[in-house]
Amino acid sequence: MRKLINIYNVCKTKHLKTSRHPNHECSKDLLYRSRLCWRSYMQCPRLQCPHITVTVVDLSQERIDQWNSNSLPIFEPGLDEIVKIVRNKNLFFSTDIDKGILEADLIFISVNTPTKSYGLGKGRAADLKYIESAARMIANVATNSKIVVEKSTVPVKAAESISNILRANQKAGVKYQVLSNPEFLAEGTAVKDLLRPDRVLIGGEQTQDGRAAIQTLVEVYKNWVPQENVITMNTWSSELSKLAANAFLAQRISSINAMSAVCEATGADVSEVAHAIGMDSRIGNKFLKASVGFGGSCFQKDVLNLVYLCECLNLPEVATYWQQVINLNDFQRRRFANRVIECLFNTVTNKKIAIFGFSFKKDTGDTRESAAIYMTKYLMEEGAHIRIYDPKVEIEQIFSELNNPAICDSPEQVRQLVTVCCNPYMAAEGASAVVICTEWDEFVNYDYKQIYKGMLKPAFLFDGRLILDHQSLIDIGFHVETIGKRLSRPNVIRQGALTN
Ligand code: UGA
């Protein structure tokens, strides 16, 4: 029986919370769910491969206990069901890392690689300290040959570093092959993406041993992925392809968001423009939804990583090109916040503003780099009272994001200005504006007549995700603003048009 293990190295241990937060306007017991890099737990073909045993190891007893409980530490549609079926059959969660390493044939390293917050490459380069410690742990413990699979998103040439560490510390009779097998799952659709991936990428050394290791991993995926969708290449191409895929996706969003600004200034409608260009089969219609800005742990991190790589390779023009994807995203978030302030008669001080949605996209409780964090930050800086509602995100998570010194250096200010509400009607009660930051499906079905009744008049609604029926909201009486389309504002004459 083939044994695979994942290593998940804990870098931030969060605590279980059952207390009530003073800024939570509803009685509800809270269980803080740590945001694990859940992909590491999803990558193996459990249901399809009963002949393969997967052991997930982690330093944190608390996290492993959560994975062994009925309340998994992350929310992902369909994940609970899969884990329940196979846990303790051929899927195990354990803190016994040494045993995991000793028994495994393949070891997946799935640790965090956050953007460095110190030293060389601060704010851009990926921090590889957890990768390095995982590699050292394997080298210390292993007594027979292993295939080590790099699953975390890493800079190009990271596999080489892992390989160097392993080989510099290898014991007699122990050989290592290091593969790159990047993850392409997206949060909210991870189970679907896992079961029907567009492609699986495996990179390895172009030597006889390297090719044999690649083939071993190909055989694992072949249990449920058609062979033509499993592609193999050299390690560096595989590592770069991961960064390139995320950079291209982020670039598409920044491109359509750039167009949204032009649409607002000209009277064009960004959804119509996206539809028109998306019908060109060379362009395609995916990832063309204008928004208040992309979020998530991956796009910004990976693009910045690519920018840093280009700078290190002495390619400043290329670095500037990709940096612009991030700059445009910052601009889009700032632009939308400014619109809220301008519409509310140029001041939001002491006004109540409801924010609907705090996760970075629907169907996930993940809040990393979410647009809502920045909207809250900008509006808080103007002295607004923010009332947040999200169907999934826990209150502790919201406060932890807002109390990050990069967002607000005064916990006192956050405490005074932010309230988390347990339903949208409560959040909007007495508010001057509702701002939609996440595209949760349930937002479409609310009783907006009731929401309107409870709000201060004029009542403003800012749809940062283009999900609502704007005409019906206008009919109710709302002043509606959205991205990439002028609604209730009078036509603005283009600058320069008068001189033409
Ligand atoms: C992304 C990639 O899509 C995955 O392929 C990749 O594996 C993953 O990063 C990763 O590197 O781990 P994810 O961040 O989970 O996945 O979510 P996406 O669906 O890509 O959305 C990212 C952000 O872009 C979200 O804030 C979303 O709302 C926004 N978005 C997406 C738009 O604003 N417009 C769009 O048209 C699409």
XYZ file of C-alpha atoms and ligand atoms in Angstrom:
537
model
C 0.000 0.000 0.000
C 1.432 3.354 -1.037
C 1.697 5.898 1.735
C 1.558 9.590 1.107
C 1.826 12.270 3.667
C 1.385 15.982 3.712
C 3.352 18.171 5.988
C 1.620 21.184 7.279
C 3.816 23.278 9.457
C 2.029 25.561 11.822
C 3.106 29.138 11.679
C 0.200 30.948 13.267
C -1.680 29.088 15.951
C -5.047 30.570 16.677
C -7.072 29.953 19.807
C -10.518 28.566 20.156
C -12.854 31.286 21.293
C -16.167 30.772 22.917
C -16.581 34.203 24.445
C -18.770 36.948 23.082
C -17.118 39.972 21.596
C -18.290 43.317 23.000
C -18.834 44.689 19.475
C -21.054 41.837 18.414
C -24.666 42.946 18.271
C -26.296 39.603 18.748
C -26.131 36.769 21.178
C -24.320 33.949 19.483
C -21.633 31.701 20.823
C -18.526 32.000 18.773
C -16.130 29.383 17.689
C -13.125 30.877 16.029
C -12.092 28.807 13.047
C -8.507 29.135 12.124
C -7.881 29.730 8.460
C -5.806 26.820 7.482
C -4.176 26.393 4.194
C -6.810 23.753 3.554
C -5.541 22.912 0.131
C -2.863 20.853 1.762
C -5.536 18.587 3.112
C -7.365 18.217 -0.145
C -4.808 17.208 -2.627
C -4.934 13.475 -2.424
C -7.288 11.217 -4.259
C -8.920 9.734 -1.226
C -12.260 8.585 -2.536
C -10.824 7.399 -5.826
C -7.835 5.625 -4.296
C -8.659 3.392 -1.358
C -5.285 1.699 -1.951
C -3.448 4.900 -0.989
C -3.078 5.973 2.615
C -2.824 9.668 3.340
C -1.607 11.013 6.656
C -1.793 14.747 7.270
C 0.682 15.882 9.903
C 0.841 19.214 11.644
C 2.713 20.567 14.649
C -0.448 21.968 16.184
C -2.408 19.558 18.343
C -5.305 22.008 18.302
C -5.591 21.952 14.513
C -5.238 18.217 14.243
C -7.965 17.849 16.883
C -10.198 20.104 14.803
C -9.580 17.991 11.709
C -10.458 14.906 13.735
C -13.671 16.507 15.056
C -17.100 17.131 13.545
C -16.318 20.814 13.166
C -13.548 21.193 10.592
C -11.382 24.279 10.990
C -12.262 25.682 7.564
C -15.425 26.025 5.496
C -15.386 24.685 1.971
C -18.497 23.369 0.188
C -18.396 19.550 0.009
C -15.286 19.156 2.166
C -17.051 17.934 5.332
C -18.716 15.103 3.428
C -15.451 13.870 1.889
C -13.560 13.996 5.171
C -16.333 12.152 7.005
C -16.348 9.313 4.470
C -12.629 8.603 4.451
C -11.306 9.797 7.821
C -9.723 6.981 9.790
C -10.075 4.671 6.772
C -7.306 5.859 4.511
C -7.102 9.484 5.646
C -5.502 10.223 9.005
C -4.662 13.437 10.850
C -1.781 13.297 13.295
C 0.862 15.321 15.111
C 3.352 12.461 14.889
C 5.460 14.010 12.152
C 8.414 11.634 12.504
C 6.214 8.573 12.043
C 4.576 10.219 9.047
C 7.936 10.887 7.419
C 9.307 7.424 8.162
C 6.297 5.632 6.653
C 5.740 7.785 3.562
C 6.852 7.161 -0.005
C 5.790 10.603 -1.172
C 5.850 13.645 1.062
C 3.912 16.758 0.097
C 5.202 19.967 1.647
C 2.181 22.229 1.972
C 3.327 24.928 4.337
C 2.583 28.649 4.318
C 4.765 30.881 2.170
C 3.572 34.354 3.201
C 5.020 37.551 1.776
C 8.125 38.502 3.774
C 7.415 41.134 6.397
C 11.063 41.820 7.229
C 14.552 42.062 5.754
C 15.590 41.524 2.148
C 12.592 41.469 -0.204
C 10.262 42.770 2.538
C 6.703 43.219 1.252
C 7.334 41.274 -1.975
C 9.441 38.120 -1.712
C 7.928 34.878 -0.403
C 9.093 33.835 3.031
C 10.475 30.311 2.694
C 11.378 29.662 6.326
C 8.613 27.072 6.789
C 9.648 25.259 3.604
C 13.223 25.170 4.822
C 12.301 23.800 8.239
C 10.079 21.128 6.651
C 12.962 20.064 4.389
C 15.346 19.915 7.360
C 12.836 17.853 9.321
C 12.552 15.335 6.484
C 16.353 15.110 6.133
C 16.737 14.532 9.899
C 14.144 11.795 10.134
C 14.080 9.871 6.829
C 15.840 6.517 6.762
C 14.902 5.520 3.214
C 14.492 7.274 -0.136
C 11.634 9.737 -0.600
C 9.941 11.725 -3.285
C 9.354 15.190 -1.856
C 6.623 17.177 -3.572
C 6.576 20.939 -3.308
C 2.919 21.911 -3.141
C 3.149 25.378 -1.632
C 3.328 28.328 -4.029
C 6.998 29.172 -4.177
C 9.407 31.346 -6.113
C 11.118 29.816 -9.103
C 14.091 27.699 -8.001
C 12.662 26.871 -4.562
C 12.707 23.163 -5.441
C 16.426 23.537 -6.004
C 16.804 24.947 -2.469
C 14.812 22.065 -0.983
C 16.935 19.649 -2.959
C 20.137 21.288 -1.742
C 19.050 21.050 1.903
C 17.986 17.419 1.557
C 21.126 16.351 -0.287
C 23.480 18.220 2.028
C 22.007 16.302 4.961
C 21.260 12.962 3.383
C 22.115 9.733 5.158
C 23.758 6.741 3.520
C 21.328 4.803 1.355
C 18.761 7.626 1.323
C 18.020 9.409 -1.978
C 15.676 12.278 -2.677
C 13.808 13.494 -5.717
C 12.055 16.850 -5.435
C 9.003 17.540 -7.602
C 6.983 20.683 -8.162
C 3.229 20.062 -8.227
C 1.508 23.443 -7.909
C -2.033 23.829 -6.669
C -4.718 25.419 -8.831
C -7.774 24.950 -6.602
C -9.812 28.070 -5.929
C -11.573 28.603 -2.621
C -15.295 27.992 -2.667
C -15.003 25.558 -5.592
C -12.070 23.517 -4.325
C -13.818 20.156 -4.238
C -15.046 20.581 -7.809
C -11.617 21.815 -8.939
C -9.995 18.858 -7.212
C -12.225 16.266 -8.807
C -12.189 17.802 -12.306
C -9.007 19.822 -12.658
C -8.330 21.667 -15.944
C -4.824 20.313 -15.662
C -2.379 18.831 -13.189
C 1.170 20.069 -13.455
C 4.194 18.053 -12.388
C 7.728 19.349 -12.736
C 10.889 17.438 -11.975
C 14.518 16.868 -12.834
C 15.090 15.819 -16.426
C 17.209 12.831 -15.383
C 16.344 9.138 -15.267
C 15.597 9.271 -11.527
C 13.742 12.564 -11.936
C 11.544 11.148 -14.704
C 10.812 8.048 -12.620
C 9.714 10.242 -9.700
C 7.483 12.291 -12.019
C 5.906 9.089 -13.291
C 5.189 7.911 -9.724
C 3.155 11.057 -9.093
C 1.499 10.852 -12.521
C 0.258 7.375 -11.568
C -1.380 8.786 -8.430
C -3.306 11.448 -10.384
C -4.222 9.008 -13.140
C -6.600 7.387 -10.665
C -9.111 10.153 -11.391
C -7.638 12.663 -13.850
C -7.545 11.862 -17.600
C -3.951 11.296 -18.659
C -3.999 14.134 -21.219
C -4.747 16.571 -18.390
C -1.643 15.599 -16.436
C 1.271 17.527 -17.893
C 4.920 17.143 -17.016
C 7.816 19.538 -17.510
C 11.031 20.723 -15.944
C 10.874 21.962 -12.359
C 11.422 25.641 -13.114
C 8.714 25.760 -15.794
C 6.317 24.199 -13.320
C 7.174 26.673 -10.563
C 6.924 29.649 -12.910
C 3.655 28.394 -14.424
C 1.992 28.662 -11.026
C 3.036 32.293 -10.578
C 2.185 33.050 -14.205
C -1.327 31.550 -13.929
C -2.218 33.674 -10.918
C -0.583 36.754 -12.428
C -2.593 36.358 -15.667
C -5.847 35.885 -13.718
C -5.151 38.913 -11.526
C -4.181 40.902 -14.610
C -7.542 40.147 -16.253
C -9.384 41.480 -13.216
C -7.224 44.592 -13.108
C -7.795 45.056 -16.849
C -11.586 44.928 -16.539
C -11.444 47.103 -13.426
C -9.380 49.651 -15.363
C -12.104 49.564 -18.027
C -14.747 50.080 -15.327
C -13.240 53.478 -14.530
C -13.395 54.430 -18.208
C -17.006 53.174 -18.369
C -18.038 55.339 -15.449
C -16.459 58.369 -17.065
C -17.999 57.781 -20.492
C -21.406 56.252 -19.837
C -20.434 52.793 -21.110
C -21.495 49.751 -19.085
C -18.634 47.476 -18.017
C -20.829 44.342 -18.009
C -21.737 44.987 -21.641
C -18.098 45.586 -22.535
C -17.071 42.376 -20.712
C -19.795 40.443 -22.537
C -18.705 41.821 -25.893
C -15.020 41.067 -25.490
C -15.655 37.747 -23.719
C -17.460 36.423 -26.803
C -14.193 36.584 -28.692
C -13.057 32.997 -28.295
C -9.446 34.178 -28.148
C -10.226 36.243 -25.069
C -12.897 34.064 -23.393
C -15.502 35.170 -20.870
C -14.049 34.073 -17.526
C -12.519 36.383 -14.923
C -13.982 39.475 -16.548
C -16.243 40.491 -13.698
C -15.458 44.032 -12.581
C -15.396 44.389 -8.809
C -14.264 46.468 -5.895
C -10.925 44.691 -6.297
C -9.557 41.164 -6.072
C -8.628 39.724 -2.700
C -7.473 36.417 -1.279
C -4.167 35.138 -0.075
C -2.817 34.280 -3.505
C -3.108 36.905 -6.234
C -1.366 39.780 -4.493
C 1.256 37.528 -2.929
C 2.078 35.734 -6.164
C 2.180 38.860 -8.332
C 4.465 40.576 -5.805
C 6.597 37.460 -5.784
C 6.838 37.663 -9.573
C 7.718 41.366 -9.377
C 10.511 40.565 -6.939
C 11.774 37.751 -9.134
C 11.924 40.104 -12.142
C 13.814 42.708 -10.133
C 16.309 40.085 -8.999
C 16.720 38.993 -12.627
C 17.469 42.610 -13.592
C 14.257 42.941 -15.598
C 12.913 46.241 -14.218
C 10.496 46.853 -17.135
C 8.881 43.463 -16.609
C 8.711 44.056 -12.849
C 6.986 47.421 -13.410
C 4.499 45.818 -15.790
C 3.326 43.278 -13.202
C 3.474 45.762 -10.325
C 0.848 47.775 -12.183
C -1.666 44.909 -11.702
C -1.387 45.447 -7.948
C -1.393 49.254 -8.218
C -4.600 49.140 -10.241
C -6.217 46.885 -7.644
C -5.293 49.344 -4.867
C -6.650 52.170 -7.031
C -9.965 50.361 -7.568
C -10.536 49.832 -3.837
C -9.600 53.435 -3.027
C -11.753 54.741 -5.885
C -14.845 52.926 -4.610
C -14.316 54.149 -1.041
C -13.909 57.706 -2.344
C -17.180 57.350 -4.236
C -18.973 56.397 -1.020
C -17.545 59.457 0.710
C -18.307 61.833 -2.192
C -21.885 60.586 -2.548
C -22.522 60.987 1.157
C -22.004 64.735 0.718
C -18.244 64.514 1.110
C -18.287 63.427 4.705
C -18.964 60.140 6.450
C -17.847 61.261 9.907
C -20.202 59.825 12.529
C -22.422 58.337 9.802
C -23.388 54.686 10.021
C -22.355 52.620 7.016
C -23.313 48.967 6.611
C -20.859 46.657 4.900
C -22.351 43.451 3.487
C -19.706 40.765 3.096
C -16.270 40.487 4.673
C -14.824 37.364 3.028
C -12.710 37.918 -0.098
C -15.242 36.050 -2.241
C -18.457 34.106 -1.712
C -18.636 30.582 -0.281
C -15.572 30.946 1.893
C -14.866 32.219 5.376
C -11.403 33.368 4.273
C -10.859 37.102 4.697
C -7.269 37.518 3.614
C -6.747 40.699 1.546
C -10.510 41.052 1.182
C -11.837 44.283 -0.352
C -14.018 44.762 2.744
C -10.934 45.195 4.935
C -9.806 48.142 2.823
C -13.282 49.663 2.527
C -13.570 49.525 6.318
C -10.090 51.009 6.724
C -10.732 53.969 4.400
C -14.159 54.717 5.870
C -12.880 54.339 9.435
C -10.143 56.859 8.671
C -12.948 59.330 7.878
C -14.632 58.620 11.217
C -17.553 56.536 9.908
C -19.292 53.979 12.132
C -19.036 50.698 10.273
C -21.579 47.934 10.777
C -20.425 44.675 9.224
C -22.469 41.628 8.299
C -21.049 38.475 6.711
C -22.879 35.129 6.516
C -19.772 33.086 7.311
C -16.924 35.083 8.814
C -16.627 34.989 12.594
C -16.411 38.198 14.585
C -12.951 37.419 15.969
C -11.656 37.034 12.452
C -13.033 40.426 11.422
C -11.408 42.168 14.390
C -8.159 40.337 13.893
C -7.976 41.645 10.288
C -8.884 45.207 11.267
C -6.460 45.282 14.190
C -3.567 44.378 11.925
C -1.202 47.391 12.274
C -1.072 47.699 8.465
C -4.813 48.428 8.541
C -5.273 50.349 11.778
C -2.743 51.023 14.514
C -5.360 51.942 17.113
C -7.373 49.019 18.505
C -9.330 51.636 20.452
C -10.488 53.259 17.203
C -11.521 49.875 15.776
C -13.455 49.102 18.951
C -15.259 52.439 18.836
C -16.072 52.505 15.141
C -16.765 48.907 14.155
C -19.755 46.749 15.056
C -20.326 43.260 13.712
C -24.004 42.427 13.246
C -25.599 39.010 13.028
C -28.058 39.935 10.307
C -28.131 42.409 7.418
C -31.258 44.231 8.602
C -29.623 45.059 11.902
C -26.481 46.230 10.096
C -28.472 48.597 7.867
C -30.726 49.976 10.632
C -30.130 53.723 10.895
C -27.343 53.571 8.278
C -26.807 56.173 5.560
C -25.441 53.591 3.141
C -25.079 49.883 2.439
C -21.877 48.815 0.695
C -21.738 45.354 -0.928
C -18.187 44.016 -0.789
C -18.688 40.255 -1.374
C -20.889 38.529 -3.952
C -22.699 36.179 -1.500
C -25.826 34.746 -3.219
C -28.057 35.540 -0.251
C -27.464 39.287 -0.703
C -29.581 39.174 -3.860
C -32.632 37.858 -2.038
C -32.921 40.262 0.881
C -36.040 42.332 1.444
C -34.556 45.639 0.308
C -37.859 47.442 0.971
C -37.441 46.587 4.640
C -33.764 47.555 4.572
C -34.674 50.889 2.924
C -37.329 51.601 5.571
C -34.810 51.295 8.392
C -32.170 53.537 6.802
C -31.537 57.271 6.985
C -32.775 59.124 3.874
C -31.518 59.597 1.269
C -30.543 55.938 1.478
C -27.490 54.957 -0.574
C -26.591 51.515 -1.854
C -23.135 50.855 -3.299
C -22.944 47.570 -5.187
C -19.239 46.728 -5.369
C -19.950 43.355 -6.975
C -22.617 44.111 -9.591
C -24.941 41.490 -8.188
C -28.173 43.377 -7.431
C -31.109 44.407 -9.591
C -30.327 48.108 -9.662
C -33.535 49.299 -11.286
C -35.725 47.687 -8.631
C -33.568 49.276 -5.914
C -33.923 52.677 -7.587
C -37.701 52.069 -7.736
C -37.704 51.430 -3.983
C -36.073 54.816 -3.496
C -32.364 53.965 -3.101
C -29.656 56.107 -4.608
C -27.637 53.300 -6.241
C -23.995 53.399 -7.254
C -22.080 50.515 -8.774
C -18.837 49.691 -10.548
C -18.393 50.474 -14.225
C -21.839 51.892 -14.833
C -23.531 55.204 -14.179
C -26.948 54.815 -12.636
C -28.541 57.637 -10.755
C -25.914 60.266 -11.402
C -26.496 62.757 -14.189
C -24.321 62.449 -17.282
C -20.882 63.944 -16.894
C -19.330 65.636 -19.902
C -15.979 64.113 -20.743
C -13.025 66.324 -20.027
C -11.794 67.652 -23.330
C -15.100 66.934 -25.089
C -16.012 70.608 -25.059
C -12.890 71.550 -26.935
C -13.423 68.954 -29.681
C -6.888 31.713 -7.037
C -6.849 30.993 -8.385
O -8.087 31.212 -9.069
C -6.615 29.496 -8.185
O -6.483 28.854 -9.451
C -5.321 29.285 -7.400
O -5.086 27.912 -7.118
C -5.438 30.024 -6.074
O -5.678 31.432 -6.316
C -4.143 29.836 -5.319
O -3.095 30.266 -5.814
O -4.140 29.219 -4.275
P -8.731 32.040 -5.138
O -7.834 33.118 -4.645
O -9.209 31.016 -4.176
O -8.009 31.222 -6.320
O -10.040 32.713 -5.760
P -10.432 33.331 -7.185
O -11.704 32.728 -7.613
O -9.327 33.281 -8.140
O -10.739 34.865 -6.813
C -9.714 35.754 -6.378
C -10.301 37.150 -6.219
O -10.640 37.720 -7.489
C -11.593 37.189 -5.402
O -11.589 38.313 -4.551
C -12.677 37.336 -6.457
O -13.854 37.933 -5.966
C -11.974 38.216 -7.466
N -12.545 38.125 -8.833
C -12.541 36.945 -9.500
C -13.028 39.283 -9.448
O -13.021 40.385 -8.857
N -13.529 39.201 -10.726
C -13.539 38.026 -11.418
O -13.998 38.008 -12.593
C -13.035 36.871 -10.787
